[in-house]
Coordinates of C-alpha atoms and ligand atoms in Angstrom, one line a residue:
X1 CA 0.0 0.0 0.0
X2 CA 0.9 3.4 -0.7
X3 CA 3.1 5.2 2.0
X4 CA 1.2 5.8 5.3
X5 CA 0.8 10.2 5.2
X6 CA -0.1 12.0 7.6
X7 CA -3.8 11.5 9.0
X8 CA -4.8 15.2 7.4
X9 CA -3.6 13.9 4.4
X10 CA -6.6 11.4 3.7
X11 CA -6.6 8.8 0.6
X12 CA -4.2 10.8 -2.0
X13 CA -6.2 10.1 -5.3
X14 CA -8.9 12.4 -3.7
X15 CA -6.6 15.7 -3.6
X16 CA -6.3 18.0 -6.6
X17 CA -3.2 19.3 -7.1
X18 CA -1.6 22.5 -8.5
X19 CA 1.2 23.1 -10.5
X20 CA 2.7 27.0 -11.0
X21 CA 4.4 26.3 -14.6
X22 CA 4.2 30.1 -14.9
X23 CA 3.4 32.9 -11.9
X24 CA 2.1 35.4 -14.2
X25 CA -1.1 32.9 -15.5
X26 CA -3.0 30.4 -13.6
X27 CA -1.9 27.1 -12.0
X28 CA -2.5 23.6 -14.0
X29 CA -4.9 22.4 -12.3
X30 CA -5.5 18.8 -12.2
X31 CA -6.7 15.6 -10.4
X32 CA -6.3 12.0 -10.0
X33 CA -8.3 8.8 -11.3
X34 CA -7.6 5.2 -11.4
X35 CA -9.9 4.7 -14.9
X36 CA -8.9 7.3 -18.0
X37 CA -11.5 8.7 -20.0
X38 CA -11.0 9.8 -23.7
X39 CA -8.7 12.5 -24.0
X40 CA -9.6 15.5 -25.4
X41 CA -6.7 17.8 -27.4
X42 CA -7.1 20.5 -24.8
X43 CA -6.6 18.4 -21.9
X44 CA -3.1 17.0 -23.7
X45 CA -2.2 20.4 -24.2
X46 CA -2.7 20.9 -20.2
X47 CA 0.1 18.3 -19.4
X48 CA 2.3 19.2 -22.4
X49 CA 2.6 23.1 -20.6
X50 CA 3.8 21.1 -17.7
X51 CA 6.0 17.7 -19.0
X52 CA 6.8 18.8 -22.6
X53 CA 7.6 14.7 -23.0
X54 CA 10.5 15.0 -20.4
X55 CA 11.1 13.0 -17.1
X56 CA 9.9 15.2 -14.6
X57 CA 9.3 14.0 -10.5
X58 CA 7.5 15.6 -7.5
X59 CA 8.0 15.5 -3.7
X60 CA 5.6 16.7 -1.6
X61 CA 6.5 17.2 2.0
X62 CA 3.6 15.9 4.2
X63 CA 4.8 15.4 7.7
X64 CA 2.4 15.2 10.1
X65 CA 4.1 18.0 12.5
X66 CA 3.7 21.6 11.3
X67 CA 7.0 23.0 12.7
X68 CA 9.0 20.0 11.3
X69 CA 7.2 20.4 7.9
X70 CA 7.9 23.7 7.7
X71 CA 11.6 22.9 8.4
X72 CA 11.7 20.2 5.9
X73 CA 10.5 21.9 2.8
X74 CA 13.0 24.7 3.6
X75 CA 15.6 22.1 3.8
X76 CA 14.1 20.7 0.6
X77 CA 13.6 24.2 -1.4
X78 CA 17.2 25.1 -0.3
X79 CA 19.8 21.6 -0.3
X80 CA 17.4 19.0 -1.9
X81 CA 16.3 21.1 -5.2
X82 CA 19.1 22.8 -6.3
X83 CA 21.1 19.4 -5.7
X84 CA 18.5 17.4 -8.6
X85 CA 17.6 20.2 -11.1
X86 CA 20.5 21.5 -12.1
X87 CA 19.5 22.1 -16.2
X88 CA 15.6 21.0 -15.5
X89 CA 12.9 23.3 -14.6
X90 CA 11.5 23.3 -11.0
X91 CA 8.0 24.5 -10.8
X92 CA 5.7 25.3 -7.3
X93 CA 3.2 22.1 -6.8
X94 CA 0.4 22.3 -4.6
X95 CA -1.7 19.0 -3.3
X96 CA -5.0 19.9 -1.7
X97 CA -8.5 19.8 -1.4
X98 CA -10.8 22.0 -2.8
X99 CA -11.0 25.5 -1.0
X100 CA -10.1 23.2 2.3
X101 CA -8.4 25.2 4.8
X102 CA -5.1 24.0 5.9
X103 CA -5.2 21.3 3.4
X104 CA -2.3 22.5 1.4
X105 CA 0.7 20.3 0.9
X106 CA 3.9 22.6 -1.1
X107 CA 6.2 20.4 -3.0
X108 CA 8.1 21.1 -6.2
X109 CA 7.9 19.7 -9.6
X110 CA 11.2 18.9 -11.5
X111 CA 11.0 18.6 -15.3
X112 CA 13.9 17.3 -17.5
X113 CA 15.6 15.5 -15.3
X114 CA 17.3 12.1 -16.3
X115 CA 16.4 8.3 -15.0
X116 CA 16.1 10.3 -11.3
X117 CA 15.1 6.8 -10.3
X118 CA 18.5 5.1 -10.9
X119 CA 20.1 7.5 -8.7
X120 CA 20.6 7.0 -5.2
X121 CA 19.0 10.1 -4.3
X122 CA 15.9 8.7 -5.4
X123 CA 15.5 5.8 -2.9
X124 CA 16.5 8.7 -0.2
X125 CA 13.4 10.5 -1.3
X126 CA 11.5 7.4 -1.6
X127 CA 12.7 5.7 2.1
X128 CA 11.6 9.2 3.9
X129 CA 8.5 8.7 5.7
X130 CA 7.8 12.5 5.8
X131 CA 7.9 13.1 1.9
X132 CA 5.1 11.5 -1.5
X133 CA 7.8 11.0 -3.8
X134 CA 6.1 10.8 -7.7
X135 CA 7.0 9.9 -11.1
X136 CA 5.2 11.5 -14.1
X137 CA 4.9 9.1 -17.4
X138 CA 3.1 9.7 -21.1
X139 CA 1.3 6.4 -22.1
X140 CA 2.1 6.6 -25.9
X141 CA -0.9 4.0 -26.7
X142 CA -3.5 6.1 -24.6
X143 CA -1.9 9.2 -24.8
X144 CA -2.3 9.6 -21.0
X145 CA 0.1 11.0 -18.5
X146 CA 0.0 9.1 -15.4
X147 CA 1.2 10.1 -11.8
X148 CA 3.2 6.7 -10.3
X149 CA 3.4 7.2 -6.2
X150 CA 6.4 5.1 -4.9
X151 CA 7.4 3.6 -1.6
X152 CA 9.9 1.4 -0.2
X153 CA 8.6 -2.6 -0.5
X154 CA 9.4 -5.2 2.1
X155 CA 12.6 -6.3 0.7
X156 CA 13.8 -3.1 0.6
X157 CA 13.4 -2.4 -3.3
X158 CA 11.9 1.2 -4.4
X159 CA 8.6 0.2 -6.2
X160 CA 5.4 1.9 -7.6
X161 CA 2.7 1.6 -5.2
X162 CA -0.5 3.7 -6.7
X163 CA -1.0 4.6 -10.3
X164 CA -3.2 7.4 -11.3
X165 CA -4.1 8.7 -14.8
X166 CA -4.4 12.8 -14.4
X167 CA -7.9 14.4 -15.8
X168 CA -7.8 18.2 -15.9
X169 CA -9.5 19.9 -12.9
X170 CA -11.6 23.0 -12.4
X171 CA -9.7 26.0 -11.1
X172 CA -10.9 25.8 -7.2
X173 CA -12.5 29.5 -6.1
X174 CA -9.5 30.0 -3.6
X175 CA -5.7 29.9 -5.2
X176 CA -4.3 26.8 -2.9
X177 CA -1.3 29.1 -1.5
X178 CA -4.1 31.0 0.1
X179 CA -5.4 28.1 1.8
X180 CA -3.0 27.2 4.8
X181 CA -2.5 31.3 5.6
X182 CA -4.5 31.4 9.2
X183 CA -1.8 30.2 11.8
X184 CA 0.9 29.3 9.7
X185 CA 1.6 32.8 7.8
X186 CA -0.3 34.7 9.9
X187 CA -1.2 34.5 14.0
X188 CA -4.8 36.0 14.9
X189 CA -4.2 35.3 18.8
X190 CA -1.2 35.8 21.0
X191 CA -1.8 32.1 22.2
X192 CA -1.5 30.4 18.7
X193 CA 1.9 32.5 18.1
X194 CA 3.4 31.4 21.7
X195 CA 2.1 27.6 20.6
X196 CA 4.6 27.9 17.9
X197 CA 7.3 29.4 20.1
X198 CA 7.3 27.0 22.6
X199 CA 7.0 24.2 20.2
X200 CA 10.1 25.1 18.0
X201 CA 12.1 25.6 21.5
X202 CA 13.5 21.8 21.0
X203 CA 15.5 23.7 18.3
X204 CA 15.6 27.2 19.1
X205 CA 16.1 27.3 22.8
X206 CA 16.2 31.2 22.7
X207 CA 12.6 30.8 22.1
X208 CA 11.7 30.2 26.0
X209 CA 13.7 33.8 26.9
X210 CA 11.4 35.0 24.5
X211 CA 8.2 34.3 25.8
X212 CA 9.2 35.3 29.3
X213 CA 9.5 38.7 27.5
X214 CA 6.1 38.6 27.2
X215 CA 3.4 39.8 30.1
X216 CA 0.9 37.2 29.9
X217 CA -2.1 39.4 31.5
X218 CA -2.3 41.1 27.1
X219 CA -4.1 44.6 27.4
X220 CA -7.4 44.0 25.7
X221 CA -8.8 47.0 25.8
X222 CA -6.4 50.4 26.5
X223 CA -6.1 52.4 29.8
X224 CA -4.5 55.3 28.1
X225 CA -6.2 58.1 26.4
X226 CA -3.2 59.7 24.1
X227 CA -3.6 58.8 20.8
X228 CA -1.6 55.5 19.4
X229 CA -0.7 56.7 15.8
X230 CA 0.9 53.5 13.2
X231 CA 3.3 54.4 10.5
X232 CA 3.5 51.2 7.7
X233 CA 4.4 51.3 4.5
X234 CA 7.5 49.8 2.2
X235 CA 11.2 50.2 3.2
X236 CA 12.4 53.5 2.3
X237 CA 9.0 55.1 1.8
X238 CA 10.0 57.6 5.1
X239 CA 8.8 56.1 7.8
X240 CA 11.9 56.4 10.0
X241 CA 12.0 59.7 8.8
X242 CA 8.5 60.5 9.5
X243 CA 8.0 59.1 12.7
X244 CA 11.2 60.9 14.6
X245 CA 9.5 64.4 12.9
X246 CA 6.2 63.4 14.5
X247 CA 7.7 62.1 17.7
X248 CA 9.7 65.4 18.2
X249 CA 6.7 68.1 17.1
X250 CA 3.9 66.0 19.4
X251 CA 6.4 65.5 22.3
X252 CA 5.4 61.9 21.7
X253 CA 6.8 58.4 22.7
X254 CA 8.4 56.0 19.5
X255 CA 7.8 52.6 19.8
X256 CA 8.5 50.2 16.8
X257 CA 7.7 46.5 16.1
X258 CA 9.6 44.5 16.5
X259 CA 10.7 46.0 19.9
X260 CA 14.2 46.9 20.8
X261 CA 14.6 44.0 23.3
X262 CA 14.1 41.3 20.5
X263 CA 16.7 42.3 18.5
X264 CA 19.4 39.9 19.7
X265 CA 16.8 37.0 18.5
X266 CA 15.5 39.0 15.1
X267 CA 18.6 37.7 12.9
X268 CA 18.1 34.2 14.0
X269 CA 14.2 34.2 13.0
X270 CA 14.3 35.9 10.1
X271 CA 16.4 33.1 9.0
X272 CA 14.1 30.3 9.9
X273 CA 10.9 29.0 7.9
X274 CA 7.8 31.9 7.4
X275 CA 5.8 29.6 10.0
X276 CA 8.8 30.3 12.5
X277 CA 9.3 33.8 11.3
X278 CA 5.5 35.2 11.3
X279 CA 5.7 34.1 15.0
X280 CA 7.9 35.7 16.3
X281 CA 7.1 39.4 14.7
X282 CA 3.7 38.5 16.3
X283 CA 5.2 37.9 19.5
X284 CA 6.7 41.1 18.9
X285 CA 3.1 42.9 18.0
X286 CA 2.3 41.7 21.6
X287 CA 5.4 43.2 23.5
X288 CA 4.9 46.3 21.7
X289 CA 1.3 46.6 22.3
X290 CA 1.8 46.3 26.2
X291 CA 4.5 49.5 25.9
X292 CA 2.0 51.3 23.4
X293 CA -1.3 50.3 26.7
X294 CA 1.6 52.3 29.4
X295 CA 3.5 54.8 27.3
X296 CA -0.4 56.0 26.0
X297 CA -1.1 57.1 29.6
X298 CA 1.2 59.2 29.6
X299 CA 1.3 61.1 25.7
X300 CA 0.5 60.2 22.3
X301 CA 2.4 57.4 21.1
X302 CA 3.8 56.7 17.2
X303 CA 4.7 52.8 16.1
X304 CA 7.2 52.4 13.2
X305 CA 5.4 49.1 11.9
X306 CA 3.0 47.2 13.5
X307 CA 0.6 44.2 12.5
X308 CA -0.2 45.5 9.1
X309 CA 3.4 44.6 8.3
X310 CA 3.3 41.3 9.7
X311 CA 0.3 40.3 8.1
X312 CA 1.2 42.1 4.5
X313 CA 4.4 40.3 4.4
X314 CA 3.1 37.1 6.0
X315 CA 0.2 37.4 3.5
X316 CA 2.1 38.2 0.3
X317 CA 5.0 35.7 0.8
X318 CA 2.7 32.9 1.1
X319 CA 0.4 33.9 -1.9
X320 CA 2.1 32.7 -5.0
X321 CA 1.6 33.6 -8.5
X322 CA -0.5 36.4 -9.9
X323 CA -1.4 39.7 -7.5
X324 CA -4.9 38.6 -7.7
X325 CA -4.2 34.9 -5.9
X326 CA -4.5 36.8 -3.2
X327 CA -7.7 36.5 -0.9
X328 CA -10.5 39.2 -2.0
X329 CA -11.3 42.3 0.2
X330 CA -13.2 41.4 3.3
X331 CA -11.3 37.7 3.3
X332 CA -10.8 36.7 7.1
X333 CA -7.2 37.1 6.8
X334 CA -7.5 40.9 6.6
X335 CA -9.2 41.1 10.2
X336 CA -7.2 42.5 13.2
X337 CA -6.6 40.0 15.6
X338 CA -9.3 39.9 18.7
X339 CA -6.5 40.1 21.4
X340 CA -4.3 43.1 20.1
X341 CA -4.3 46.5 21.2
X342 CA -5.8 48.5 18.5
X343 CA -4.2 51.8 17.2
X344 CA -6.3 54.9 16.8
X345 CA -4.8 55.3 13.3
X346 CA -2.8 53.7 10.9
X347 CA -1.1 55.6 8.0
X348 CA 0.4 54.0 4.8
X349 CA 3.2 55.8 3.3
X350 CA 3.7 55.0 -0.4
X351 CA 5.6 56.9 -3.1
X352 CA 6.1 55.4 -6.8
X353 CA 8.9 51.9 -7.0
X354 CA 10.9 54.6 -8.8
X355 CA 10.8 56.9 -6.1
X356 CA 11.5 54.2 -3.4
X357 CA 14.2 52.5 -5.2
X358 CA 15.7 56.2 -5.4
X359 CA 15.9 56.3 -1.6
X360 CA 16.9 53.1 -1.3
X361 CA 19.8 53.6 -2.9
X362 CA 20.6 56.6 -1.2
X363 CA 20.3 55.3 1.8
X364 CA 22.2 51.9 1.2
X365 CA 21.2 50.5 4.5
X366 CA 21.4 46.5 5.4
X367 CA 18.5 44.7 3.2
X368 CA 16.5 42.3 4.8
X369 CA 14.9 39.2 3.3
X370 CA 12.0 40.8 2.6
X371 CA 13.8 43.9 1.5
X372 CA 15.5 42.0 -1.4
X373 CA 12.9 40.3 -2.1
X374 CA 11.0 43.6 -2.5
X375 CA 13.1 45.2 -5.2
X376 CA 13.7 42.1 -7.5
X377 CA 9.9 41.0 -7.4
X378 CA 7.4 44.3 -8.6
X379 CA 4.7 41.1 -8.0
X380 CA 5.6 40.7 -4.6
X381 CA 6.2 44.5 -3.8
X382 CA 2.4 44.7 -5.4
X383 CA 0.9 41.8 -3.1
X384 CA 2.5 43.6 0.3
X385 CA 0.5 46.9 -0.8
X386 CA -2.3 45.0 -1.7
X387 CA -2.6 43.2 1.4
X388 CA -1.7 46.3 3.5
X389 CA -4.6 48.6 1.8
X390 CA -7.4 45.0 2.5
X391 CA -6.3 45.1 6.1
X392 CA -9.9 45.7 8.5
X393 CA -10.6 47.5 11.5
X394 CA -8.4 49.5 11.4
X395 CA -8.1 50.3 8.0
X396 CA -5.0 52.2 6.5
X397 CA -4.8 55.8 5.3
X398 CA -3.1 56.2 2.5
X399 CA -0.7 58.9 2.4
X400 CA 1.2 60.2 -0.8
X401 CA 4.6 60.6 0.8
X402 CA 6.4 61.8 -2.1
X403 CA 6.6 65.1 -1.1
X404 CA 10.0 66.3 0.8
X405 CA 9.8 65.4 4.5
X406 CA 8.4 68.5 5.7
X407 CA 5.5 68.9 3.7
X408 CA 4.4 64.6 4.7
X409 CA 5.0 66.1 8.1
X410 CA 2.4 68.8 7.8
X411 CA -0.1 66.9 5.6
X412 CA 0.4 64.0 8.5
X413 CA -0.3 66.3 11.0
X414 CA -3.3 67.6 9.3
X415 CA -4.3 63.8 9.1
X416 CA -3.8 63.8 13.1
X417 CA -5.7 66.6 14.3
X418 CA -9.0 65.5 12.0
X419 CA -8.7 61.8 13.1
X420 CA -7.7 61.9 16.5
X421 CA -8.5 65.5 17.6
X422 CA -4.6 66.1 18.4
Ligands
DGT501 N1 8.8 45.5 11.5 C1 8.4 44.4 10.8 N2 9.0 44.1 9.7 C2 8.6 43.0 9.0 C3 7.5 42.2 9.5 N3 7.4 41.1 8.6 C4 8.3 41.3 7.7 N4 9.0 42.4 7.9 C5 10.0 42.9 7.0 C6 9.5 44.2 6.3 C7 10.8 44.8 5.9 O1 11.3 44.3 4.8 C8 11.7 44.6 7.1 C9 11.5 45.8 7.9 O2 12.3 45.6 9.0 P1 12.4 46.8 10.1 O3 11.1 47.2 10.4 O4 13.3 46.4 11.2 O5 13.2 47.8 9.3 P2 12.7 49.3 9.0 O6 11.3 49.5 9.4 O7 13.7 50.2 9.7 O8 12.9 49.2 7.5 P3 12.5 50.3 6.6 O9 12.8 51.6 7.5 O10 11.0 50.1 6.4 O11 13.3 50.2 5.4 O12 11.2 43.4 7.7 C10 6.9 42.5 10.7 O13 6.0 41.8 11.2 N5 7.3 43.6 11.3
ADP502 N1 9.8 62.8 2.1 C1 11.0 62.4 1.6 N2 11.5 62.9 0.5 C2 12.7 62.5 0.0 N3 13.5 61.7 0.7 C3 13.1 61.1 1.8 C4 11.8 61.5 2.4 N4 11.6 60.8 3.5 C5 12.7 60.0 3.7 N5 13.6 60.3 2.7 C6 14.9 59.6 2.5 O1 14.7 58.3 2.0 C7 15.5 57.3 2.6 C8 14.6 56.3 3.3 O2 13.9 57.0 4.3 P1 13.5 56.3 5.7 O3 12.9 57.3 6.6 O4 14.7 55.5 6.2 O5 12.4 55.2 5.1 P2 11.9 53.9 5.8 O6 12.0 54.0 7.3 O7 10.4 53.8 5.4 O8 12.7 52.8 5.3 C9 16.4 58.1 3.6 O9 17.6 58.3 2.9 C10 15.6 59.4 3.8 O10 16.5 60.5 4.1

């Protein structure tokens, strides 16, 4: 019998899956059956955008543990792939069901590459437990391509376990990289972030100082009555800028998120896996929201970044593909998370990529992950603004912060004194 997956994974002829030949057009969409029907032009047509004829294989990592499958398919995307494809290509593959949350499985497809199975990499990829490792053949007679899932046998040989001819399927209403978003990409209570924390502390042991950062008692609602005022937007749109003008001209406190005291730990988690990653800048919404509930008692308070940039960034670097993949205005993911202090306003800088690349430039400063990622990907610089300006209660102003510093200042203040009667 086919290799026992994990529980969530059910029988694996019944998922659809995904293939992202191209991220500027849809997916191929298709799904499994043990009995082909005739084959229409169009359907062979499907396949040939994805096999062209040539060897190709899939993995799909599907162990049961969310933290170690989040590991694993890093390990995979970054030693595993690069290893196997060199001269194929290596497409996104997604195996789930139907507009089923948390029922994505990511995986890759590799096309072109010679008899993978006489290598000894192969039965490496076959013997793990926590990987579906697949074949891909064209039945000349039927003019079928059929998906062959292997496994290890008894004796120890690698040997095809399921067969499945692939049909074309429907594109599902929701893009699959949308589907595991909620508490993997993006935390909507303090208690599902910590979960993650305190599970990954087997192999981040700085996790545990990090909670104890934490106060557990959150501030639901705020005791102070100064304003809290959020500045979001790009890198290098002015923010840092912005915010020390505000701070000085409304004798207000700066706060920024991720706070200063998680800074040792910020290098270290911005190199794990997005699950690891979206955790602890969530953690760090919570630490900054208990300064924002005391420092508000006292005088206004501004926040360079707060949880519009976690879930933007969370949101856009799970969504792949097309801008439109992303979930519509109104989605659930766009909603403010029940246990987080809630800013009086939230301003979103933006001036045009020309403009921002200008300062970025000038300003040559240290890029982040997501900073890189930023300027080589207009699509993904395109999903973060789409997701910030689809973020709920509260919403984002949008502010045109082309102009030079002093005039955003005045305009922002203008902003202020309407919104929050400052
Ligand atoms: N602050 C913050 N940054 C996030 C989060 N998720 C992803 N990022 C990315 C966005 C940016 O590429 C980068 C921003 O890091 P920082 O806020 O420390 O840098 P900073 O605001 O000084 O950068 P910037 O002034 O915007 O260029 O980290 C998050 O939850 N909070
Ligand atoms: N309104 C503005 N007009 C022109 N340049 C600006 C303006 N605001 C900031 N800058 C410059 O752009 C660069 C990025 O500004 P910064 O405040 O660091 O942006 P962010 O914090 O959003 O990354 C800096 O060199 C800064 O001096």
């Amino acid at each position: 019998m086919a290799k026992q997956a994990f529980s969530r994974l059910g029988r694996w002829c019944s998922r659809m899956f995904a293939v992202e030949c191209d991220p500027s057009s849809d997916p191929v969409y298709f799904a499994l059956t043990k009995t082909p029907q005739t084959r229409q032009c169009s359907e062979r047509q499907a396949f040939e955008k994805i096999f062209r004829k040539a060897k190709s294989f899939s993995l799909h990592v599907c162990t049961e543990d969310k933290i170690q499958r989040a590991k694993f398919y890093e390990d995979i995307k970054n030693n595993t792939i690069p290893g196997v494809s060199r001269g194929c290509s290596v497409f996104d593959v997604f195996s789930f069901h139907p507009d089923v949350k948390n029922s994505a499985l990511r995986g890759f497809l590799v096309r072109g590459v010679a008899d993978i199975q006489e290598t000894g990499l192969f039965d490496e990829l076959v013997r793990n437990p926590g990987l579906n490792v697949c074949t891909y053949v064209l039945e000349e007679d039927t003019e079928h391509w059929w998906q062959h899932l292997w496994s290890k046998a008894e004796d120890g040989r690698m040997v095809v376990v399921e067969k499945y001819c692939l049909v074309p399927a429907e594109k599902p209403e929701h893009h699959p990289s949308t589907l595991n978003i909620i508490n993997s990409d993006v935390f909507y209570k303090f208690g599902d972030a910590c979960k993650v924390l305190r599970e990954c502390t087997k192999f981040i042991p700085e996790s545990k100082e990090l909670l104890e950062l934490v106060d557990q008692g959150l501030p639901l609602k705020r005791e102070g009555r100064f304003p809290v005022i959020v500045i979001e937007g790009l890198d290098a749109t002015g923010k840092t800028t912005l915010t020390r003008s505000l701070t000085d001209t409304l004798n207000a406190t700066l706060l920024q998120s991720p706070p200063q005291c998680l800074s040792p730990w910020r290098p270290r988690f911005d190199s794990e896996p997005a699950l690891l990653r979206r955790a602890f800048y969530a953690l760090g919404n919570y630490i900054t929201a208990g300064q924002i509930d005391r420092a508000s008692a006292h005088a206004p308070v501004i926040v360079d970044r707060y949880w519009h940039s976690t879930a933007a960034y969370g949101i856009a670097t799970a969504v792949s593909g097309r801008v439109d993949n992303l979930p519509g205005p109104g989605s659930e993911v766009y909603r403010w998370p029940v246990d987080l202090l809630q800013p009086d306003l939230v301003l979103l800088l933006t001036v045009s990529p020309e403009e921002r690349i200008r300062r970025l430039r000038f300003r040559g400063a240290e890029k982040t992950r997501e900073e890189a990622e930023l300027e080589a990907n207009d699509r993904f610089r395109s999903k973060v603004e789409q997701a910030y300006k689809r973020i709920e209660d509260p919403a984002c102003v949008v502010v045109d912060a082309s102009p030079p510093p002093d005039q955003v200042l005045q305009q922002v203040l203008l902003l202020i004194k309407n919104k929050c009667h400052l």
